Short mmCIF file of C-alpha atoms in Angstrom, two decimals:
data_model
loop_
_atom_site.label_atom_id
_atom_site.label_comp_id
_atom_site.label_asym_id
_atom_site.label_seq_id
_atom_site.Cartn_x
_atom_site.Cartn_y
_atom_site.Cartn_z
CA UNK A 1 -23.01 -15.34 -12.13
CA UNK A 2 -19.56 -14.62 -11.50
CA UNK A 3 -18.26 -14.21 -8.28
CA UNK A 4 -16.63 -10.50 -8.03
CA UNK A 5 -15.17 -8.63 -5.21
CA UNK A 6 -17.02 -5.35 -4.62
CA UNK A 7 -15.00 -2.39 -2.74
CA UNK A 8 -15.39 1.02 -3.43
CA UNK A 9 -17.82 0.54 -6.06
CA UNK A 10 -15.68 -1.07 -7.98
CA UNK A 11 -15.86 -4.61 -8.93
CA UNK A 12 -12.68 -7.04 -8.80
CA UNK A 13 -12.68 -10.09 -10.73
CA UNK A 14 -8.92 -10.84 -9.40
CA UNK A 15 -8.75 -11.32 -5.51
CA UNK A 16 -4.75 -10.59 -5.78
CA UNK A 17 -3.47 -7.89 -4.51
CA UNK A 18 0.42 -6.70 -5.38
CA UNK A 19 2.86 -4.82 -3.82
CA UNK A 20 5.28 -3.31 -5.72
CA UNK A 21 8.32 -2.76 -3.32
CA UNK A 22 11.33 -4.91 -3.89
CA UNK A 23 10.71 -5.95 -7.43
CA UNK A 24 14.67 -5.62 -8.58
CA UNK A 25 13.17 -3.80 -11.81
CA UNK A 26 10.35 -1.47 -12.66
CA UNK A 27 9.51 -3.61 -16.18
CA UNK A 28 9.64 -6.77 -13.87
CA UNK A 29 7.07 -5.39 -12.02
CA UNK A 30 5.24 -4.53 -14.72
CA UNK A 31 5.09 -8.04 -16.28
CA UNK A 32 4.07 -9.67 -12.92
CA UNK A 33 1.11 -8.01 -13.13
CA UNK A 34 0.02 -8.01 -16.74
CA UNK A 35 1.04 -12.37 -15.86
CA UNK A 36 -1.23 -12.49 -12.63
CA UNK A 37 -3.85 -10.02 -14.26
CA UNK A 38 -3.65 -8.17 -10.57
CA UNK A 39 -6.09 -5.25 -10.54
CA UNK A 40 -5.17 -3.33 -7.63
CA UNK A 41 -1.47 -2.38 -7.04
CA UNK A 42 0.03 -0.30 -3.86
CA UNK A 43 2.69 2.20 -4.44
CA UNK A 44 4.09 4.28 -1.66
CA UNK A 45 4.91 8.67 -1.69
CA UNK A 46 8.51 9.51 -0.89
CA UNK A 47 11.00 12.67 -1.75
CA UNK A 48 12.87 11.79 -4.71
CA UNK A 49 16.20 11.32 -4.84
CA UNK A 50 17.71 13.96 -6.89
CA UNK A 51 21.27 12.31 -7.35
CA UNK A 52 19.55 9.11 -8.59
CA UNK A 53 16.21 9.60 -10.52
CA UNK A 54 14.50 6.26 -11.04
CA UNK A 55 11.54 6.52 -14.08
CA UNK A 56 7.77 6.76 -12.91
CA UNK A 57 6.96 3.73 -11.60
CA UNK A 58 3.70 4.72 -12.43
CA UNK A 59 4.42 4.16 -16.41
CA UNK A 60 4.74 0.56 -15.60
CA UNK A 61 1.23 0.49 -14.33
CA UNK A 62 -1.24 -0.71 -16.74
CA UNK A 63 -4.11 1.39 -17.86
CA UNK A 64 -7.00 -0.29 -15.92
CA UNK A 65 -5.25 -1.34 -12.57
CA UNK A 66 -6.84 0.41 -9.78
CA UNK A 67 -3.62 2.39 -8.08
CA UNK A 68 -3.44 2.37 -3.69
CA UNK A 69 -1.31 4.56 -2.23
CA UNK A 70 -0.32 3.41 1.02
CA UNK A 71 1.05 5.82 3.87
CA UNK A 72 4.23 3.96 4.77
CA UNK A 73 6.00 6.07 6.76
CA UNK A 74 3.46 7.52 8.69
CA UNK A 75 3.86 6.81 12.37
CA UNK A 76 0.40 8.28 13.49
CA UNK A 77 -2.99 9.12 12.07
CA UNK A 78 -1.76 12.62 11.39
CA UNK A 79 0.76 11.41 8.72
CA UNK A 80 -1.10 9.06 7.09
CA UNK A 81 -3.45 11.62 6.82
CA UNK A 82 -1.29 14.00 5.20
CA UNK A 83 0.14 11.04 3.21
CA UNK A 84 -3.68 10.35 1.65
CA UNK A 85 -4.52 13.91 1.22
CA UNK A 86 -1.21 14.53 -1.21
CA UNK A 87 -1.63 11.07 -3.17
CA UNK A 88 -5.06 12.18 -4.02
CA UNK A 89 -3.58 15.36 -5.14
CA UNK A 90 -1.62 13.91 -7.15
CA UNK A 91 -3.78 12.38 -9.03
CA UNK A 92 -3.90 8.35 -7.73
CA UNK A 93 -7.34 8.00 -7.45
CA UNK A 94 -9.25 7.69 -3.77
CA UNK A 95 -8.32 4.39 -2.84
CA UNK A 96 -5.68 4.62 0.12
CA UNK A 97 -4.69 1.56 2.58
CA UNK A 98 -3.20 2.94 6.30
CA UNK A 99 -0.52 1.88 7.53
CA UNK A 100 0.67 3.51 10.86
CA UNK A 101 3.83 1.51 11.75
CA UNK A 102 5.77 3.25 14.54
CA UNK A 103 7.60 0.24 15.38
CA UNK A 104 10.67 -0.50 13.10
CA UNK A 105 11.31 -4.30 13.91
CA UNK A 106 8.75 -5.69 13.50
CA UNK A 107 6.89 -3.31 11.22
CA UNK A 108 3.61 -3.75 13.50
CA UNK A 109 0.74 -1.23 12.98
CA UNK A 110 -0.95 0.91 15.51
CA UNK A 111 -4.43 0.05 15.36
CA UNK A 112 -5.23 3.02 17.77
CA UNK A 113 -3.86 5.52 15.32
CA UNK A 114 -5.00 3.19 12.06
CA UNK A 115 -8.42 3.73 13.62
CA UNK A 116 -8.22 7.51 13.70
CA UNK A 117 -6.92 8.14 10.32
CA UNK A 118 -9.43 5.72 8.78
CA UNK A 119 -12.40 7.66 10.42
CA UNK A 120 -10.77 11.12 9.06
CA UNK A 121 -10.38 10.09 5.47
CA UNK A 122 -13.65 8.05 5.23
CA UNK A 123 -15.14 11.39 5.93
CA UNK A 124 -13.02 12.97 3.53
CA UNK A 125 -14.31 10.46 0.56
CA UNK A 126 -11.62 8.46 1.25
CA UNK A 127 -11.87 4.56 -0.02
CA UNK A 128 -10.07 3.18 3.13
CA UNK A 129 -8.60 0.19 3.55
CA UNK A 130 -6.75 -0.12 6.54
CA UNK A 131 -3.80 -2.41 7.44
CA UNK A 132 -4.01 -3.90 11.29
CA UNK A 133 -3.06 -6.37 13.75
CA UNK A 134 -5.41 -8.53 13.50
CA UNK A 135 -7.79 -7.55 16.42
CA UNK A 136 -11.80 -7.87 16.50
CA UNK A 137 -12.18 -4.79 18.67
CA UNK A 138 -9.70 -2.75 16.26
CA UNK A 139 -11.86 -4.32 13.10
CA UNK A 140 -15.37 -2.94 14.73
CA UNK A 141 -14.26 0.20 15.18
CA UNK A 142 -12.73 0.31 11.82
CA UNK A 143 -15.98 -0.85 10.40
CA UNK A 144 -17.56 1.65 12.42
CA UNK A 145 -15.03 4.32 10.89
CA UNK A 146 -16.35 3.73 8.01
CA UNK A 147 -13.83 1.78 6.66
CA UNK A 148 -14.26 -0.61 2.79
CA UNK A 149 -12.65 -3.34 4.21
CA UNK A 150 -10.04 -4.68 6.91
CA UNK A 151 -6.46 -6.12 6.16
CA UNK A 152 -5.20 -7.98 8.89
CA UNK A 153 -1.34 -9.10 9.02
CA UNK A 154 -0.94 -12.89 8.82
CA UNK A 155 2.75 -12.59 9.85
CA UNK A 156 5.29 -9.63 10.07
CA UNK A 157 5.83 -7.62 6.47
CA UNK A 158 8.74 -9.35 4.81
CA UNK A 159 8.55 -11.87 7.36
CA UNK A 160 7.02 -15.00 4.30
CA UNK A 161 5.93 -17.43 7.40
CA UNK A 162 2.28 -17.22 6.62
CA UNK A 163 -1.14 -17.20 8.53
CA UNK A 164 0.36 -16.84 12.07
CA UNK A 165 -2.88 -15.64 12.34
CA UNK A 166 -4.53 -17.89 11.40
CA UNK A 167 -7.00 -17.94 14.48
CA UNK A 168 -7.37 -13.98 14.94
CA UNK A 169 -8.37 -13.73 11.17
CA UNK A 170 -10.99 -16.69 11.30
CA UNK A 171 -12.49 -14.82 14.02
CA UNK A 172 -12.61 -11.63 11.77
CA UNK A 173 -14.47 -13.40 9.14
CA UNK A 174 -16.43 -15.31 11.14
CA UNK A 175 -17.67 -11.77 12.57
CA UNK A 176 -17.12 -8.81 10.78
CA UNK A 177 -19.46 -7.94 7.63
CA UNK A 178 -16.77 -6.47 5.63
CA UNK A 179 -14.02 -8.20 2.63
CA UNK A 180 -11.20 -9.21 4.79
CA UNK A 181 -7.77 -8.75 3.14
CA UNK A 182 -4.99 -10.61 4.30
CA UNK A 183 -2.20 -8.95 4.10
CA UNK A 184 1.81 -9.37 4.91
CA UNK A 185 3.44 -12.54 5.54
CA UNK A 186 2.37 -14.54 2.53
CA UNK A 187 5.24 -16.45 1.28
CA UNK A 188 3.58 -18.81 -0.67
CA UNK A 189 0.71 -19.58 -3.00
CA UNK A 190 -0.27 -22.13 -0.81
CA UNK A 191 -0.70 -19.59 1.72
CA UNK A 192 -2.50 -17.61 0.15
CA UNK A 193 -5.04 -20.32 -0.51
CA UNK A 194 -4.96 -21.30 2.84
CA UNK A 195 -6.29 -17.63 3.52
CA UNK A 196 -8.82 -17.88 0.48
CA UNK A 197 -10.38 -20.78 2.37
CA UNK A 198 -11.18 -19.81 5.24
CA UNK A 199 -13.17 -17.16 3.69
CA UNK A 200 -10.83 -13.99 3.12
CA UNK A 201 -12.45 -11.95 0.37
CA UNK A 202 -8.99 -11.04 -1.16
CA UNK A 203 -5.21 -11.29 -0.25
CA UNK A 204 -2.26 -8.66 -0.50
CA UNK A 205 1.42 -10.03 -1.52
CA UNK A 206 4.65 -8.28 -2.49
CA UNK A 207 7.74 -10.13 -0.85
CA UNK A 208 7.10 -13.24 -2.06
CA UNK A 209 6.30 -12.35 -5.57
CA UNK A 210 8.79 -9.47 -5.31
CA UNK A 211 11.77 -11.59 -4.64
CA UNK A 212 10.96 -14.78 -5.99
CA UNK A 213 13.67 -16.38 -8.85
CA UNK A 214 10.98 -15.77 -11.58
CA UNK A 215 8.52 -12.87 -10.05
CA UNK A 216 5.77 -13.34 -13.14
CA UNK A 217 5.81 -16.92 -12.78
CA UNK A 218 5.42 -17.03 -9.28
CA UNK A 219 2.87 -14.26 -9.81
CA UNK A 220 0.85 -16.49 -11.95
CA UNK A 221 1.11 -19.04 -9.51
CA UNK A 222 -0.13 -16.81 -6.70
CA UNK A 223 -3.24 -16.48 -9.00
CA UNK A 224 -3.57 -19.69 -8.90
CA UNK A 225 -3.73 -20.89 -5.34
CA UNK A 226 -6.07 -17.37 -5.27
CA UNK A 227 -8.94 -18.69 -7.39
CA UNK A 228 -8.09 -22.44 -5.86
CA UNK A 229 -9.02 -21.21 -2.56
CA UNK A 230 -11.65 -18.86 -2.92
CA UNK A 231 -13.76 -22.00 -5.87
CA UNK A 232 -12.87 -24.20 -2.68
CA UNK A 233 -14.35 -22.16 0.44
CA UNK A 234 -17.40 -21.19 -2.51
CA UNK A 235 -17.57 -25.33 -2.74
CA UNK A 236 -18.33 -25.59 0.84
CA UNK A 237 -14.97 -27.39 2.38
CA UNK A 238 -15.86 -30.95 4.40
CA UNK A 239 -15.24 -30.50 8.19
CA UNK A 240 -12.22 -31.83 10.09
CA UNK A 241 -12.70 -34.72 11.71
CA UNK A 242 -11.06 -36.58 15.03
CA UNK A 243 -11.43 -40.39 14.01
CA UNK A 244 -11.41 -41.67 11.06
CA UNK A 245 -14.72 -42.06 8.85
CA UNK A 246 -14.55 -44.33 6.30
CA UNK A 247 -15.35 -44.20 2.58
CA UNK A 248 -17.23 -47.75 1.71
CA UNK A 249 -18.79 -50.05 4.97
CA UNK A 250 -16.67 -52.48 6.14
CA UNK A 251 -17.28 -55.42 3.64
CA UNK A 252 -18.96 -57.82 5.86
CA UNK A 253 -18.25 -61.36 3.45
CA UNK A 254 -14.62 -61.20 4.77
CA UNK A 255 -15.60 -62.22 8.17
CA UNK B 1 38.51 43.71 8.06
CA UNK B 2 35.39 41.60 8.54
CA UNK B 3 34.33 39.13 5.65
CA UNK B 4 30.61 38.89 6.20
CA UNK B 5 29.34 35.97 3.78
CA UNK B 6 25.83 36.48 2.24
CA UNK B 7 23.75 33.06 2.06
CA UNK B 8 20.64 33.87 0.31
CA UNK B 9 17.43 33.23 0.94
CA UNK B 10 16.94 30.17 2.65
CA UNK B 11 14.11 27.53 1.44
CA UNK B 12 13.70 24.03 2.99
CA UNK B 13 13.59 21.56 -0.30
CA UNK B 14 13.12 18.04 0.53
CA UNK B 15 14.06 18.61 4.40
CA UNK B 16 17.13 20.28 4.05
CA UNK B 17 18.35 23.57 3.48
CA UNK B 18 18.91 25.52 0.33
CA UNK B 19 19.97 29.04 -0.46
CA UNK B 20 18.74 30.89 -3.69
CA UNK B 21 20.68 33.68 -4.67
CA UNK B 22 17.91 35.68 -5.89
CA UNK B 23 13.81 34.13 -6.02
CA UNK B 24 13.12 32.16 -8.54
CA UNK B 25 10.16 30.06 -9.80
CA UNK B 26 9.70 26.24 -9.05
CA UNK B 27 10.30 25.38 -12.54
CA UNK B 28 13.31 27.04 -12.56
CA UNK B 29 14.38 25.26 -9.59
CA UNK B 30 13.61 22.15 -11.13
CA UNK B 31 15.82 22.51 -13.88
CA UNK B 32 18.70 23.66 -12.03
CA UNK B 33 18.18 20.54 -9.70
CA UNK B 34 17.37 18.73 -12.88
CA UNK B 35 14.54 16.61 -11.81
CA UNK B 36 12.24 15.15 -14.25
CA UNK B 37 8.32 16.48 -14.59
CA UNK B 38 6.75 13.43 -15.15
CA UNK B 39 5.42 11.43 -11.96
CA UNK B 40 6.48 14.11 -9.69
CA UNK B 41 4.16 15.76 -6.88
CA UNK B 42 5.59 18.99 -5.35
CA UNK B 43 3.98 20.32 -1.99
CA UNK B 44 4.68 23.96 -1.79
CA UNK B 45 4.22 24.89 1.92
CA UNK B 46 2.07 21.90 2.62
CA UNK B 47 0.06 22.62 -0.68
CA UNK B 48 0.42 20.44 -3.77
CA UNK B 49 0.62 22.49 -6.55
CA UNK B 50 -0.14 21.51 -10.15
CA UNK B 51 2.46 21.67 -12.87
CA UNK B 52 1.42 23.96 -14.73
CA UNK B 53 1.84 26.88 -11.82
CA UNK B 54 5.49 25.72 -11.15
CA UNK B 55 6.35 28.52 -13.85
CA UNK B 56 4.58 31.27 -11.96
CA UNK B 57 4.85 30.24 -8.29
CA UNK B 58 8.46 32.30 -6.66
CA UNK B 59 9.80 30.92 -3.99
CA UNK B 60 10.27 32.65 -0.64
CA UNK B 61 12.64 33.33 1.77
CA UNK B 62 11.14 30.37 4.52
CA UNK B 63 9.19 28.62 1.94
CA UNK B 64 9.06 24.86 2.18
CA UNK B 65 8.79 22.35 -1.02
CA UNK B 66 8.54 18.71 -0.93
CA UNK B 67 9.11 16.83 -4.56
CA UNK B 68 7.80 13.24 -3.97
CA UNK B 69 6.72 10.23 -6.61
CA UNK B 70 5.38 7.26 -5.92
CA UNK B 71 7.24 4.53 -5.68
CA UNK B 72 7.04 0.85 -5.19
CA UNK B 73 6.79 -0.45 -1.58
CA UNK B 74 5.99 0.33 1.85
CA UNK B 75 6.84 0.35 5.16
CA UNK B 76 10.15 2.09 5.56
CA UNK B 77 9.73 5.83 6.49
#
């Protein structure tokens, strides 16, 4: 029986998640994800820039990958709302992850305001997956909004340090019935198994692929350390000891 | 003598200001901008309209049009 992600009625075999900001190309984009075999990809709405057209980002997309809008740029629930509401309209499908990020240095979401807009566009047929500080309160009531799943930060966006985290989100899967998505400071495959692990039902990366030397191979690798650490927390890890316990008894002829 | 200069009608495109010297449709717009159909969303007074009524919607004096595409990333406003 294979072991698939379910959100939205739809079932992922691939527990990678890509952004696609910061790739230095379109086509490189486009071949980390036909390497990693992502199936859900986040693009972002903004006025184009009529000087400087860049192609449709969306042409790069393969046939098959489930498209999420995200609302960057919204600084309350109002926003993202609006943000949702003319992605749909355009035709992207009804997946859309929140993010509410008044704060511009550290690119921290409002969970207050996340919490709002997730209850408005779950209501609205919305597929919501909502971007937060890793909170438990924040994830209840997002459950209770009606949200598909919960994507807690491990570190700041951009930030590649990892689970720093690491606690808050163990709590979160320990408690909340609902695919936890890490999601933001990932910087490297082995963080992302680290996450996998512990039980997170999926991770989101961009920077890391993004800007690595070789994005598809690193995208590949990201795979990887996905499936490593998701066959390893399925495996049922061995708990952490203090002392030592060791392998053989202690051979008693040598005394 | 008094030079009075005539702007137009005024239209918000994008967030700033533009004057059209007489109405004219959004399609017509977009080729005199010269912005490319495909992948483009245009909110017409908070309304996303489809492309095939850019030929027949006229633009008013006040009216408001966003032209968005998606794009890769996140965060930044």
């Amino acid at each position: 029986m294979k072991d698939l992600l379910t959100i939205g009625g739809k079932n992922l075999e691939n527990r990678l998640f890509l952004g696609t900001g910061k790739f230095s190309s379109h086509s490189l984009m486009e071949e980390a994800i036909r390497t990693s075999g992502v199936q859900v990809v986040t693009v972002a709405l903004r006025r184009i820039d009529f000087a400087s057209q860049e192609e449709d980002i969306l042409r790069y997309v393969p046939p098959g990958c489930i498209l999420m809008p995200n609302t960057s740029g919204a600084r309350n629930a109002e926003e993202a709302v609006r943000i949702a509401r003319v992605a749909k309209a355009a035709g992207a499908g009804n997946w859309i992850k929140i993010e509410v990020i008044p704060d511009q240095r550290y690119l921290l979401p409002d969970n207050m305001e996340t919490i709002r807009a997730t209850e408005i566009l779950a209501n609205d047929g919305f597929v919501v997956l909502p971007y937060m500080s890793p909170d438990l309160m924040a994830a209840r009531r997002l459950q209770d909004a009606g949200a598909a799943a919960v994507m807690p930060l491990g570190a700041p966006i951009g930030s590649n340090r990892g689970l720093q985290t690491k606690e808050m989100i163990r709590i979160l899967i320990d408690t909340i019935d609902l695919p936890i998505i890490v999601d933001a400071g990932i910087g490297r495959p082995s963080q992302a198994a680290e996450a996998m692990e512990m039980g997170a039902s999926a991770v989101l990366v961009n920077t890391a692929i993004a800007t690595a030397g070789d994005p598809a191979a690193m995208a590949l690798a990201f795979d990887h350390a996905v499936r490593a650490g998701r066959m390893a927390y399925l495996a049922g890890p061995a708990r952490e000891r203090q002392e030592a316990s060791a392998s053989s008894p202690l051979t008693g002829f040598l005394r | 003598m008094i030079e009075g200069k005539i702007q137009g009608m005024k239209i918000v495109l994008n967030g700033k200001e533009e004057y059209l010297d007489r109405p004219i449709t959004v399609e017509e717009l977009r080729a005199a901008k010269g912005w490319k159909a495909g992948g483009i969303v245009v909110e017409f007074n908070r309304q996303i309209i489809d492309r095939k009524d850019w030929a027949i919607t006229f633009l008013q004096e006040g009216d408001c049009l966003e032209v968005l595409s998606f794009v890769g990333g996140g965060c930044l406003p």
